[in-house]
């Protein structure tokens, strides 16, 4: 390839030109954006010319002999390398010398750049400057003439150096054939160029041999230089004299990698047999911060080396790669350590470094002064000092224990006076000293002071058989705002618990036995001093601006109070809103905690419950029975946390009602206004608070007013983050038939599974019974079948399962439905022969198995395990529980399409599907929000029922309360939770609440609660496949009836909420934007078209 072709190929044009018109590249030609890039240099015979003066003066002044040409070549493998062509020795016929060229090769490594080549140039020019330039005359030519002569005249007296011939430039590729294979990487560039030094040294020796004693070197060498220069100018070259001799660097030089010296190479140091360098060398002397700290002291030497844990020492000026001439004894000696290893010159010199000698001598002899800081000592010395200190502390501890034992022994024989003096002198109690000083100043004696202390620890009779402390500590506050000292503060909190959870008699007992406070003192600290916070919620006596303001105040008093927020879960968790009603006594009262004062006990739909004047009292009294009517129930809205750290409830709203609507939908609209106000206030809190507590559920017991109110609030589409889990980009549902309507914040409605199971049993007990495909089963039929299959002992026992003493007992409900569920596993041959001989029973057997599967799955959804319901069983993980819910939902869907309301009531079907959907959406919302754990049994209304039970146990066991007392007990429950939050060891949670059937506990639950292991799509599809397998094995459905794809194609809009394109039950969130209709109880089974 020609020069022009190679230049055009690279896109770089050389700007340099010597006297003969031969082009060359300058550094600026391959500089892009201020950076010189060697990759821009093309392959060919046009060189890059470098000069050592660039590194020193930053100017391009080329003197004779300083120019170094660099060529780019390709090896056999097609990789680029760089070769230096500077002249080491000119040809001299008289001295029989041949022309020598460097021919040093450089392989482009990871760190190879222009600076690497300039380092090689610098090494060459340093040797030349020291030995040759001093002998050059002012007008003489350079002995090391390079690729070309000087470019421009920088002085009038300077002469132009001779340029090489055209043949030399054209044959530079041929010079490569004699090039050695000694290729240097980046590491060798920065090291000293030993080859150049050797060649320059030879030239220097020759010059000295030809110099006479009485003649200066300039006078002798000048004619030679002039002759050579003239010859070059004339272009006369004798091929016999100017013949080049290529230098083979691989034969003359050796390349080594320096790993430093061993610590044993340090001169004149003796080491013991057990010496370990890694433990006994002070590595901290190499840390910059420590060197700076002790720079002005004599504790640390000047460190110019580094050390590793293997005992290798390396100079900070170490050359990682270096060359040496094996034929030169001095080179070999200068790079050989005491242990006959090879190292660079700088590292070999470390053997005799005085600072290193002092450090290693101290380390080898372990002669560290006790005043030497631990930071400057090796690990072995620090460990020894630690063990010595520990032993000294143990000895001192034993000495103090013996002294204390002696003091106690002497104290037993002392009287009160001596004990007091001993306590003041040994314990140094400031309060006792201050009181004693005040007592003596007032003329008292030590004996009378001891008498007062004795009385302070005793009791006195205060009348009516009541005792109290002789001296009572008042409410003096400490700097942290707590009254008394820490011990007295804990006693105060314990007294409040005795008061709230027990009775005044219990408070009195605790006061005498444990030194607690009286009832009046505890009450003063709660109501007057504010020492104990009060979390009593306000009562929403009416649904107006005043009532909405009370709801917001209830929430802000809790969630904006740092004292209460401090006891809430610290990890991210889901939160749920629970709604339920509790019966109250029909009694009026005055709520003085709000302004204006309100009359409590009235229905929320009354005109105005304000009580400011006597006229208000007469107005309300006159309106009773007409405009004003008493409340029979209080609807309570609470917030619960799906977390194992905090399982209590927070009361948001208490709304009394008479459970009668003067106009259609009045209760529904009231629930809607309450929930809308709560959601508005909730989403007004800071973003970090909402990310910590993620709202996902509004749950109730399934009452129509609650379901309609929830449906009016949750009638939007899911958020994009949650919806993308269930719907692909092309709008294909990953979970067929699953309804995806909720709020924009992914809040969905739910119904407690306990209530759903009770209503399912209630349907079986009715005369209408339950129909499976073609057979209808009543309570009498099922009792007979349970008896003949030995599921129960007799029909009377079966009848007791259907009619327990307490219809609201969840355990009885589960036992009844579990007995029916066992019919799904009984084989045909296990039935009596007489029953099998009846032809109609062959179909009835298949339908009984289907009914048994539905009942068994419904029980599992309540208790959370599939084994014997009466026992603890193996708890299900979240994934297993979701599979059970999906199987149940699909069985209900196909059976309801087959028999409609003859199967189960429309509202019961709707509520089951609502609960299944809520579980799936809540799990997805938790995963999207990075929540770690999820407890399925906390995502229900069980906690609010438990809360009602706790409130009924307050105030001495009085089970009944009016509306105002309900408010007080709700506040007391929050106060108790606040106290237990500060001292959780005071409250040991029960392992099980009531039973494993009715109540679950985060402590007793053994199932996997980690959301990272859950795949909702796989769970839904697995449950679908199991349900289809059960239905196919029954042979009661055709293939077309079980073809979901065919159903969706022929009946658009069908899903779990709309099994045959019609909305059934209470319309509560099946589609966005709809109109609700009011359904009476007797119309619960009716179909409602939209």
Coordinates of N, CA and C in Angstrom, one line a residue, residues 537-555 591 594-596 598 603-610 637 652-656 670 673-678 680-681:
X537 N -62.1 9.3 70.4 CA -62.6 9.8 69.1 C -63.9 10.6 69.3
X538 N -64.2 11.5 68.4 CA -65.4 12.3 68.4 C -66.5 11.5 67.8
X539 N -67.8 11.8 68.1 CA -69.0 11.1 67.6 C -69.6 11.9 66.5
X540 N -69.8 11.2 65.4 CA -70.4 11.9 64.2 C -71.9 11.8 64.4
X541 N -72.4 12.8 65.1 CA -73.9 12.8 65.5 C -74.7 13.2 64.3
X542 N -74.2 13.7 63.2 CA -75.0 14.0 62.0 C -74.0 14.1 60.8
X543 N -74.6 13.9 59.7 CA -73.8 13.9 58.4 C -73.9 15.3 57.8
X544 N -73.1 16.2 58.3 CA -73.1 17.5 57.8 C -71.6 18.0 57.9
X545 N -71.4 19.3 57.7 CA -70.0 19.7 57.7 C -69.4 19.5 59.1
X546 N -70.2 19.7 60.2 CA -69.7 19.5 61.5 C -69.3 18.0 61.7
X547 N -70.2 17.1 61.2 CA -69.9 15.7 61.4 C -68.6 15.2 60.6
X548 N -68.5 15.8 59.3 CA -67.3 15.4 58.6 C -66.0 16.0 59.2
X549 N -66.1 17.2 59.8 CA -65.0 17.7 60.5 C -64.5 16.9 61.7
X550 N -65.5 16.3 62.4 CA -65.1 15.4 63.5 C -64.4 14.2 63.0
X551 N -64.8 13.6 61.8 CA -64.1 12.4 61.3 C -62.7 12.8 61.0
X552 N -62.4 13.9 60.3 CA -61.1 14.3 60.0 C -60.3 14.6 61.3
X553 N -60.9 15.2 62.3 CA -60.2 15.4 63.6 C -59.8 14.1 64.2
X554 N -60.7 13.1 64.2 CA -60.3 11.8 64.7 C -59.1 11.2 64.1
X555 N -59.0 11.3 62.8 CA -57.9 10.8 62.0 C -56.6 11.6 62.3
X591 N -72.1 15.2 75.1 CA -70.7 15.1 74.7 C -70.1 16.5 74.9
X594 N -66.6 18.4 72.5 CA -66.6 19.2 71.3 C -67.4 20.5 71.5
X595 N -67.2 21.4 70.7 CA -67.9 22.7 70.7 C -68.5 22.9 69.4
X596 N -69.8 23.2 69.3 CA -70.8 23.3 70.5 C -71.1 21.9 71.0
X598 N -72.8 18.4 72.0 CA -73.8 17.6 71.2 C -74.5 16.6 72.1
X603 N -80.2 9.5 66.5 CA -79.9 9.0 65.2 C -79.2 10.1 64.4
X604 N -78.3 9.7 63.5 CA -77.5 10.6 62.8 C -78.3 11.4 61.7
X605 N -79.5 10.9 61.5 CA -80.4 11.5 60.5 C -81.3 12.6 61.1
X606 N -81.2 12.8 62.4 CA -82.0 13.8 63.1 C -81.5 15.2 62.6
X607 N -82.4 16.2 62.7 CA -82.0 17.6 62.1 C -80.8 18.2 62.8
X608 N -80.8 18.4 64.1 CA -79.7 19.1 64.7 C -79.6 18.6 66.2
X609 N -78.4 18.1 66.6 CA -78.2 17.6 68.0 C -77.4 18.6 68.8
X610 N -77.3 19.8 68.4 CA -76.6 20.8 69.2 C -77.3 21.1 70.5
X637 N -66.4 2.7 62.2 CA -65.4 2.5 61.1 C -64.0 2.6 61.7
X652 N -61.9 5.5 63.5 CA -62.0 6.6 62.7 C -63.3 7.4 62.8
X653 N -64.4 6.6 63.0 CA -65.7 7.2 63.0 C -66.7 6.4 63.8
X654 N -67.5 7.0 64.6 CA -68.6 6.4 65.4 C -69.9 7.1 65.0
X655 N -70.8 6.4 64.3 CA -72.0 7.1 63.7 C -73.2 6.3 64.2
X656 N -74.0 6.9 65.1 CA -75.2 6.2 65.7 C -76.4 6.2 64.6
X670 N -75.4 7.7 53.5 CA -74.6 8.1 54.7 C -73.3 7.4 54.7
X673 N -70.9 8.9 52.2 CA -70.3 10.2 52.7 C -69.3 10.0 53.7
X674 N -69.5 9.0 54.6 CA -68.5 8.7 55.7 C -67.2 8.2 55.0
X675 N -67.3 7.2 54.1 CA -66.2 6.6 53.5 C -65.5 7.6 52.6
X676 N -66.2 8.5 51.9 CA -65.6 9.5 51.0 C -64.8 10.4 51.9
X677 N -65.3 10.8 53.0 CA -64.6 11.8 53.9 C -63.3 11.1 54.4
X678 N -63.4 9.8 54.8 CA -62.2 9.1 55.3 C -61.1 9.0 54.2
X680 N -60.7 10.9 51.6 CA -60.2 12.2 51.2 C -59.2 12.7 52.3
X681 N -59.4 12.4 53.5 CA -58.5 12.8 54.6 C -57.2 11.9 54.5

